[in-house]
């Protein structure tokens, strides 16, 4: 789920960076993503909570970047998309607490998952939204 949230959020943010002086509607953004505008609005809400975008209602309304794309890093978008989740997740089943492996596996996996998230975040800290946008 994080993967799709990050992809959608990055797509939205890239569109806003390309059209940084314009107010874009969720319908226009959804047409670029080829998805339902309702899904776009969910991610817009998340990006707004993260103070990366602003919105304006009305006939000439829409959303636009709140900050310069040179100071927005892909890691900022990743953190918002990820929330409290890990990129990879634990199994939904409960391991056997009497098993030597089962009783400790989730604790050990949590460390691995945290390290994966940190590695991805560190990699994304190296690229700004502006540099990403310039690839288009």
GROMACS .gro file of N, CA and C in nm:
model
  408
    1UNK      N    1   0.082  -0.119   0.000
    1UNK     CA    2   0.000   0.000   0.000
    1UNK      C    3   0.086   0.126   0.000
    2UNK      N    4   0.195   0.125   0.075
    2UNK     CA    5   0.283   0.240   0.079
    2UNK      C    6   0.336   0.271  -0.060
    3UNK      N    7   0.369   0.166  -0.133
    3UNK     CA    8   0.422   0.185  -0.268
    3UNK      C    9   0.327   0.267  -0.352
    4UNK      N   10   0.200   0.232  -0.352
    4UNK     CA   11   0.104   0.305  -0.434
    4UNK      C   12   0.081   0.445  -0.379
    5UNK      N   13   0.078   0.462  -0.247
    5UNK     CA   14   0.063   0.595  -0.189
    5UNK      C   15   0.180   0.684  -0.228
    6UNK      N   16   0.300   0.630  -0.218
    6UNK     CA   17   0.418   0.708  -0.254
    6UNK      C   18   0.415   0.742  -0.402
    7UNK      N   19   0.381   0.647  -0.487
    7UNK     CA   20   0.375   0.671  -0.631
    7UNK      C   21   0.274   0.779  -0.665
    8UNK      N   22   0.157   0.771  -0.604
    8UNK     CA   23   0.053   0.871  -0.628
    8UNK      C   24   0.098   1.007  -0.578
    9UNK      N   25   0.150   1.011  -0.457
    9UNK     CA   26   0.194   1.138  -0.398
    9UNK      C   27   0.307   1.201  -0.479
   10UNK      N   28   0.402   1.120  -0.522
   10UNK     CA   29   0.513   1.174  -0.601
   10UNK      C   30   0.464   1.223  -0.736
   11UNK      N   31   0.370   1.153  -0.796
   11UNK     CA   32   0.312   1.196  -0.923
   11UNK      C   33   0.243   1.332  -0.905
   12UNK      N   34   0.162   1.344  -0.800
   12UNK     CA   35   0.094   1.470  -0.771
   12UNK      C   36   0.195   1.582  -0.753
   13UNK      N   37   0.294   1.557  -0.670
   13UNK     CA   38   0.393   1.661  -0.640
   13UNK      C   39   0.474   1.700  -0.764
   14UNK      N   40   0.502   1.604  -0.849
   14UNK     CA   41   0.576   1.634  -0.972
   14UNK      C   42   0.492   1.720  -1.065
   15UNK      N   43   0.365   1.687  -1.078
   15UNK     CA   44   0.275   1.771  -1.159
   15UNK      C   45   0.270   1.914  -1.104
   16UNK      N   46   0.260   1.926  -0.974
   16UNK     CA   47   0.255   2.058  -0.913
   16UNK      C   48   0.385   2.134  -0.934
   17UNK      N   49   0.497   2.064  -0.932
   17UNK     CA   50   0.627   2.130  -0.956
   17UNK      C   51   0.639   2.175  -1.101
   18UNK      N   52   0.589   2.095  -1.193
   18UNK     CA   53   0.592   2.131  -1.335
   18UNK      C   54   0.503   2.253  -1.360
   19UNK      N   55   0.391   2.258  -1.291
   19UNK     CA   56   0.294   2.368  -1.308
   19UNK      C   57   0.290   2.453  -1.181
   20UNK      N   58   0.407   2.495  -1.130
   20UNK     CA   59   0.413   2.553  -0.997
   20UNK      C   60   0.338   2.685  -0.979
   21UNK      N   61   0.305   2.754  -1.085
   21UNK     CA   62   0.230   2.879  -1.073
   21UNK      C   63   0.080   2.862  -1.094
   22UNK      N   64   0.038   2.739  -1.119
   22UNK     CA   65  -0.103   2.711  -1.148
   22UNK      C   66  -0.170   2.637  -1.033
   23UNK      N   67  -0.301   2.654  -1.024
   23UNK     CA   68  -0.383   2.578  -0.931
   23UNK      C   69  -0.438   2.459  -1.009
   24UNK      N   70  -0.398   2.338  -0.971
   24UNK     CA   71  -0.442   2.217  -1.041
   24UNK      C   72  -0.558   2.152  -0.966
   25UNK      N   73  -0.655   2.104  -1.039
   25UNK     CA   74  -0.770   2.036  -0.978
   25UNK      C   75  -0.741   1.888  -0.961
   26UNK      N   76  -0.813   1.827  -0.869
   26UNK     CA   77  -0.797   1.683  -0.848
   26UNK      C   78  -0.840   1.605  -0.973
   27UNK      N   79  -0.933   1.658  -1.047
   27UNK     CA   80  -0.977   1.593  -1.171
   27UNK      C   81  -0.866   1.593  -1.275
   28UNK      N   82  -0.798   1.706  -1.289
   28UNK     CA   83  -0.686   1.714  -1.383
   28UNK      C   84  -0.574   1.619  -1.341
   29UNK      N   85  -0.543   1.619  -1.213
   29UNK     CA   86  -0.438   1.531  -1.161
   29UNK      C   87  -0.477   1.385  -1.180
   30UNK      N   88  -0.602   1.352  -1.152
   30UNK     CA   89  -0.650   1.214  -1.168
   30UNK      C   90  -0.639   1.170  -1.313
   31UNK      N   91  -0.661   1.262  -1.408
   31UNK     CA   92  -0.649   1.225  -1.549
   31UNK      C   93  -0.505   1.192  -1.585
   32UNK      N   94  -0.409   1.260  -1.523
   32UNK     CA   95  -0.268   1.228  -1.547
   32UNK      C   96  -0.231   1.092  -1.489
   33UNK      N   97  -0.286   1.063  -1.372
   33UNK     CA   98  -0.261   0.935  -1.306
   33UNK      C   99  -0.345   0.822  -1.362
   34UNK      N  100  -0.452   0.859  -1.431
   34UNK     CA  101  -0.547   0.763  -1.483
   34UNK      C  102  -0.613   0.682  -1.371
   35UNK      N  103  -0.653   0.755  -1.265
   35UNK     CA  104  -0.723   0.695  -1.151
   35UNK      C  105  -0.841   0.782  -1.113
   36UNK      N  106  -0.921   0.734  -1.021
   36UNK     CA  107  -1.038   0.806  -0.973
   36UNK      C  108  -0.995   0.928  -0.891
   37UNK      N  109  -1.058   1.045  -0.912
   37UNK     CA  110  -1.024   1.165  -0.835
   37UNK      C  111  -1.036   1.148  -0.684
   38UNK      N  112  -1.121   1.055  -0.639
   38UNK     CA  113  -1.135   1.031  -0.495
   38UNK      C  114  -1.003   0.983  -0.435
   39UNK      N  115  -0.931   0.895  -0.507
   39UNK     CA  116  -0.801   0.848  -0.460
   39UNK      C  117  -0.700   0.961  -0.456
   40UNK      N  118  -0.708   1.050  -0.553
   40UNK     CA  119  -0.619   1.167  -0.557
   40UNK      C  120  -0.647   1.256  -0.436
   41UNK      N  121  -0.774   1.278  -0.407
   41UNK     CA  122  -0.810   1.366  -0.295
   41UNK      C  123  -0.760   1.312  -0.161
   42UNK      N  124  -0.757   1.180  -0.147
   42UNK     CA  125  -0.704   1.121  -0.023
   42UNK      C  126  -0.556   1.156  -0.005
   43UNK      N  127  -0.481   1.146  -0.113
   43UNK     CA  128  -0.338   1.178  -0.105
   43UNK      C  129  -0.315   1.328  -0.093
   44UNK      N  130  -0.401   1.406  -0.157
   44UNK     CA  131  -0.393   1.553  -0.144
   44UNK      C  132  -0.410   1.591   0.003
   45UNK      N  133  -0.506   1.529   0.070
   45UNK     CA  134  -0.529   1.557   0.211
   45UNK      C  135  -0.404   1.528   0.294
   46UNK      N  136  -0.339   1.417   0.265
   46UNK     CA  137  -0.218   1.379   0.335
   46UNK      C  138  -0.105   1.479   0.309
   47UNK      N  139  -0.088   1.519   0.184
   47UNK     CA  140   0.016   1.615   0.148
   47UNK      C  141  -0.010   1.752   0.211
   48UNK      N  142  -0.136   1.786   0.222
   48UNK     CA  143  -0.175   1.913   0.285
   48UNK      C  144  -0.142   1.910   0.434
   49UNK      N  145  -0.171   1.797   0.499
   49UNK     CA  146  -0.139   1.782   0.642
   49UNK      C  147   0.012   1.794   0.665
   50UNK      N  148   0.088   1.753   0.567
   50UNK     CA  149   0.234   1.761   0.576
   50UNK      C  150   0.291   1.896   0.536
   51UNK      N  151   0.205   1.992   0.513
   51UNK     CA  152   0.245   2.129   0.477
   51UNK      C  153   0.330   2.136   0.350
   52UNK      N  154   0.302   2.048   0.255
   52UNK     CA  155   0.373   2.053   0.127
   52UNK      C  156   0.291   2.122   0.019
   53UNK      N  157   0.159   2.124   0.037
   53UNK     CA  158   0.072   2.187  -0.063
   53UNK      C  159  -0.032   2.274   0.007
   54UNK      N  160  -0.092   2.362  -0.073
   54UNK     CA  161  -0.203   2.442  -0.024
   54UNK      C  162  -0.319   2.427  -0.121
   55UNK      N  163  -0.438   2.457  -0.074
   55UNK     CA  164  -0.555   2.444  -0.160
   55UNK      C  165  -0.638   2.571  -0.156
   56UNK      N  166  -0.716   2.587  -0.262
   56UNK     CA  167  -0.806   2.701  -0.273
   56UNK      C  168  -0.936   2.650  -0.332
   57UNK      N  169  -1.047   2.684  -0.270
   57UNK     CA  170  -1.177   2.640  -0.319
   57UNK      C  171  -1.232   2.739  -0.421
   58UNK      N  172  -1.330   2.693  -0.493
   58UNK     CA  173  -1.398   2.781  -0.586
   58UNK      C  174  -1.368   2.749  -0.730
   59UNK      N  175  -1.426   2.832  -0.818
   59UNK     CA  176  -1.416   2.810  -0.962
   59UNK      C  177  -1.271   2.805  -1.011
   60UNK      N  178  -1.187   2.890  -0.961
   60UNK     CA  179  -1.046   2.893  -1.001
   60UNK      C  180  -0.957   2.827  -0.896
   61UNK      N  181  -1.015   2.736  -0.819
   61UNK     CA  182  -0.942   2.672  -0.711
   61UNK      C  183  -0.862   2.552  -0.757
   62UNK      N  184  -0.806   2.487  -0.661
   62UNK     CA  185  -0.724   2.370  -0.686
   62UNK      C  186  -0.617   2.360  -0.579
   63UNK      N  187  -0.507   2.297  -0.616
   63UNK     CA  188  -0.394   2.284  -0.523
   63UNK      C  189  -0.267   2.329  -0.594
   64UNK      N  190  -0.170   2.368  -0.512
   64UNK     CA  191  -0.037   2.401  -0.564
   64UNK      C  192   0.064   2.381  -0.451
   65UNK      N  193   0.191   2.382  -0.489
   65UNK     CA  194   0.297   2.363  -0.391
   65UNK      C  195   0.297   2.478  -0.291
   66UNK      N  196   0.324   2.444  -0.168
   66UNK     CA  197   0.335   2.544  -0.063
   66UNK      C  198   0.480   2.588  -0.046
   67UNK      N  199   0.572   2.502  -0.088
   67UNK     CA  200   0.715   2.528  -0.074
   67UNK      C  201   0.784   2.518  -0.210
   68UNK      N  202   0.898   2.576  -0.219
   68UNK     CA  203   0.980   2.567  -0.340
   68UNK      C  204   1.023   2.422  -0.360
   69UNK      N  205   1.013   2.370  -0.483
   69UNK     CA  206   1.051   2.229  -0.506
   69UNK      C  207   1.200   2.203  -0.483
   70UNK      N  208   1.281   2.308  -0.471
   70UNK     CA  209   1.423   2.290  -0.440
   70UNK      C  210   1.447   2.253  -0.294
   71UNK      N  211   1.349   2.276  -0.209
   71UNK     CA  212   1.366   2.242  -0.066
   71UNK      C  213   1.275   2.128  -0.022
   72UNK      N  214   1.204   2.070  -0.118
   72UNK     CA  215   1.123   1.950  -0.090
   72UNK      C  216   1.203   1.830  -0.139
   73UNK      N  217   1.229   1.738  -0.050
   73UNK     CA  218   1.303   1.617  -0.086
   73UNK      C  219   1.206   1.501  -0.104
   74UNK      N  220   1.244   1.407  -0.187
   74UNK     CA  221   1.159   1.290  -0.208
   74UNK      C  222   1.134   1.217  -0.076
   75UNK      N  223   1.228   1.228   0.016
   75UNK     CA  224   1.210   1.167   0.149
   75UNK      C  225   1.094   1.231   0.224
   76UNK      N  226   1.071   1.361   0.204
   76UNK     CA  227   0.957   1.428   0.269
   76UNK      C  228   0.826   1.365   0.223
   77UNK      N  229   0.817   1.336   0.094
   77UNK     CA  230   0.697   1.276   0.037
   77UNK      C  231   0.684   1.131   0.084
   78UNK      N  232   0.795   1.059   0.088
   78UNK     CA  233   0.796   0.920   0.134
   78UNK      C  234   0.747   0.909   0.277
   79UNK      N  235   0.797   0.996   0.364
   79UNK     CA  236   0.759   0.991   0.505
   79UNK      C  237   0.609   1.013   0.522
   80UNK      N  238   0.554   1.107   0.446
   80UNK     CA  239   0.409   1.131   0.453
   80UNK      C  240   0.331   1.011   0.402
   81UNK      N  241   0.375   0.954   0.292
   81UNK     CA  242   0.305   0.839   0.234
   81UNK      C  243   0.314   0.718   0.326
   82UNK      N  244   0.429   0.699   0.387
   82UNK     CA  245   0.453   0.583   0.472
   82UNK      C  246   0.376   0.591   0.603
   83UNK      N  247   0.368   0.710   0.660
   83UNK     CA  248   0.303   0.724   0.789
   83UNK      C  249   0.373   0.639   0.893
   84UNK      N  250   0.297   0.567   0.973
   84UNK     CA  251   0.355   0.482   1.078
   84UNK      C  252   0.382   0.340   1.030
   85UNK      N  253   0.351   0.312   0.903
   85UNK     CA  254   0.371   0.179   0.849
   85UNK      C  255   0.517   0.157   0.806
   86UNK      N  256   0.551   0.032   0.789
   86UNK     CA  257   0.679  -0.003   0.728
   86UNK      C  258   0.655  -0.033   0.581
   87UNK      N  259   0.760  -0.018   0.502
   87UNK     CA  260   0.749  -0.050   0.360
   87UNK      C  261   0.710  -0.196   0.344
   88UNK      N  262   0.774  -0.283   0.417
   88UNK     CA  263   0.737  -0.424   0.424
   88UNK      C  264   0.668  -0.446   0.557
   89UNK      N  265   0.587  -0.548   0.568
   89UNK     CA  266   0.515  -0.566   0.693
   89UNK      C  267   0.533  -0.707   0.747
   90UNK      N  268   0.498  -0.719   0.875
   90UNK     CA  269   0.500  -0.849   0.941
   90UNK      C  270   0.384  -0.932   0.888
   91UNK      N  271   0.397  -1.061   0.903
   91UNK     CA  272   0.289  -1.152   0.866
   91UNK      C  273   0.168  -1.127   0.955
   92UNK      N  274   0.050  -1.148   0.902
   92UNK     CA  275  -0.072  -1.129   0.981
   92UNK      C  276  -0.094  -1.238   1.085
   93UNK      N  277  -0.032  -1.354   1.065
   93UNK     CA  278  -0.051  -1.461   1.162
   93UNK      C  279   0.038  -1.439   1.285
   94UNK      N  280  -0.002  -1.499   1.395
   94UNK     CA  281   0.074  -1.491   1.519
   94UNK      C  282   0.163  -1.615   1.529
   95UNK      N  283   0.295  -1.595   1.531
   95UNK     CA  284   0.385  -1.710   1.541
   95UNK      C  285   0.367  -1.784   1.674
   96UNK      N  286   0.405  -1.909   1.675
   96UNK     CA  287   0.394  -1.994   1.794
   96UNK      C  288   0.492  -1.945   1.901
   97UNK      N  289   0.442  -1.897   2.016
   97UNK     CA  290   0.530  -1.846   2.121
   97UNK      C  291   0.613  -1.955   2.189
   98UNK      N  292   0.582  -2.082   2.164
   98UNK     CA  293   0.659  -2.191   2.223
   98UNK      C  294   0.774  -2.233   2.133
   99UNK      N  295   0.773  -2.182   2.010
   99UNK     CA  296   0.879  -2.215   1.914
   99UNK      C  297   0.998  -2.122   1.937
  100UNK      N  298   1.117  -2.177   1.928
  100UNK     CA  299   1.241  -2.101   1.946
  100UNK      C  300   1.248  -1.982   1.851
  101UNK      N  301   1.209  -2.000   1.727
  101UNK     CA  302   1.209  -1.893   1.627
  101UNK      C  303   1.083  -1.808   1.640
  102UNK      N  304   0.968  -1.875   1.649
  102UNK     CA  305   0.840  -1.806   1.652
  102UNK      C  306   0.828  -1.702   1.762
  103UNK      N  307   0.884  -1.732   1.881
  103UNK     CA  308   0.868  -1.639   1.992
  103UNK      C  309   0.950  -1.511   1.977
  104UNK      N  310   1.049  -1.511   1.887
  104UNK     CA  311   1.134  -1.392   1.873
  104UNK      C  312   1.132  -1.332   1.732
  105UNK      N  313   1.070  -1.399   1.637
  105UNK     CA  314   1.080  -1.357   1.497
  105UNK      C  315   1.030  -1.215   1.473
  106UNK      N  316   0.914  -1.181   1.530
  106UNK     CA  317   0.859  -1.047   1.504
  106UNK      C  318   0.946  -0.936   1.561
  107UNK      N  319   1.004  -0.958   1.679
  107UNK     CA  320   1.094  -0.857   1.735
  107UNK      C  321   1.217  -0.837   1.647
  108UNK      N  322   1.270  -0.946   1.596
  108UNK     CA  323   1.389  -0.938   1.509
  108UNK      C  324   1.353  -0.874   1.374
  109UNK      N  325   1.236  -0.911   1.322
  109UNK     CA  326   1.191  -0.855   1.194
  109UNK      C  327   1.165  -0.705   1.203
  110UNK      N  328   1.114  -0.658   1.315
  110UNK     CA  329   1.088  -0.515   1.333
  110UNK      C  330   1.216  -0.434   1.315
  111UNK      N  331   1.326  -0.485   1.362
  111UNK     CA  332   1.455  -0.417   1.345
  111UNK      C  333   1.493  -0.413   1.197
  112UNK      N  334   1.476  -0.525   1.129
  112UNK     CA  335   1.506  -0.533   0.986
  112UNK      C  336   1.418  -0.435   0.908
  113UNK      N  337   1.289  -0.433   0.938
  113UNK     CA  338   1.195  -0.346   0.868
  113UNK      C  339   1.228  -0.198   0.892
  114UNK      N  340   1.265  -0.165   1.013
  114UNK     CA  341   1.304  -0.027   1.045
  114UNK      C  342   1.428   0.013   0.965
  115UNK      N  343   1.524  -0.078   0.955
  115UNK     CA  344   1.646  -0.051   0.878
  115UNK      C  345   1.617  -0.032   0.729
  116UNK      N  346   1.523  -0.111   0.677
  116UNK     CA  347   1.483  -0.096   0.536
  116UNK      C  348   1.422   0.042   0.513
  117UNK      N  349   1.331   0.081   0.601
  117UNK     CA  350   1.268   0.213   0.590
  117UNK      C  351   1.373   0.324   0.595
  118UNK      N  352   1.468   0.312   0.687
  118UNK     CA  353   1.572   0.414   0.701
  118UNK      C  354   1.661   0.420   0.578
  119UNK      N  355   1.693   0.306   0.520
  119UNK     CA  356   1.776   0.302   0.398
  119UNK      C  357   1.705   0.371   0.281
  120UNK      N  358   1.578   0.341   0.265
  120UNK     CA  359   1.500   0.405   0.158
  120UNK      C  360   1.495   0.556   0.182
  121UNK      N  361   1.467   0.595   0.304
  121UNK     CA  362   1.459   0.737   0.337
  121UNK      C  363   1.592   0.808   0.309
  122UNK      N  364   1.703   0.747   0.348
  122UNK     CA  365   1.835   0.806   0.323
  122UNK      C  366   1.861   0.824   0.173
  123UNK      N  367   1.821   0.727   0.095
  123UNK     CA  368   1.838   0.736  -0.050
  123UNK      C  369   1.753   0.850  -0.108
  124UNK      N  370   1.630   0.862  -0.061
  124UNK     CA  371   1.540   0.965  -0.112
  124UNK      C  372   1.577   1.106  -0.066
  125UNK      N  373   1.655   1.116   0.042
  125UNK     CA  374   1.702   1.247   0.090
  125UNK      C  375   1.801   1.311  -0.007
  126UNK      N  376   1.851   1.233  -0.100
  126UNK     CA  377   1.954   1.282  -0.193
  126UNK      C  378   1.895   1.352  -0.315
  127UNK      N  379   1.761   1.349  -0.330
  127UNK     CA  380   1.701   1.407  -0.449
  127UNK      C  381   1.587   1.502  -0.412
  128UNK      N  382   1.592   1.622  -0.469
  128UNK     CA  383   1.484   1.717  -0.447
  128UNK      C  384   1.373   1.692  -0.547
  129UNK      N  385   1.258   1.746  -0.516
  129UNK     CA  386   1.145   1.740  -0.608
  129UNK      C  387   1.181   1.813  -0.738
  130UNK      N  388   1.255   1.922  -0.727
  130UNK     CA  389   1.297   1.998  -0.846
  130UNK      C  390   1.384   1.913  -0.938
  131UNK      N  391   1.481   1.844  -0.882
  131UNK     CA  392   1.568   1.761  -0.967
  131UNK      C  393   1.491   1.644  -1.028
  132UNK      N  394   1.395   1.590  -0.953
  132UNK     CA  395   1.312   1.483  -1.008
  132UNK      C  396   1.226   1.537  -1.122
  133UNK      N  397   1.164   1.652  -1.100
  133UNK     CA  398   1.078   1.716  -1.200
  133UNK      C  399   1.154   1.744  -1.329
  134UNK      N  400   1.278   1.779  -1.317
  134UNK     CA  401   1.360   1.816  -1.434
  134UNK      C  402   1.388   1.697  -1.528
  135UNK      N  403   1.349   1.578  -1.487
  135UNK     CA  404   1.367   1.461  -1.573
  135UNK      C  405   1.254   1.451  -1.677
  136UNK      N  406   1.154   1.538  -1.667
  136UNK     CA  407   1.038   1.530  -1.755
  136UNK      C  408   1.039   1.643  -1.857
   0.00000   0.00000   0.00000
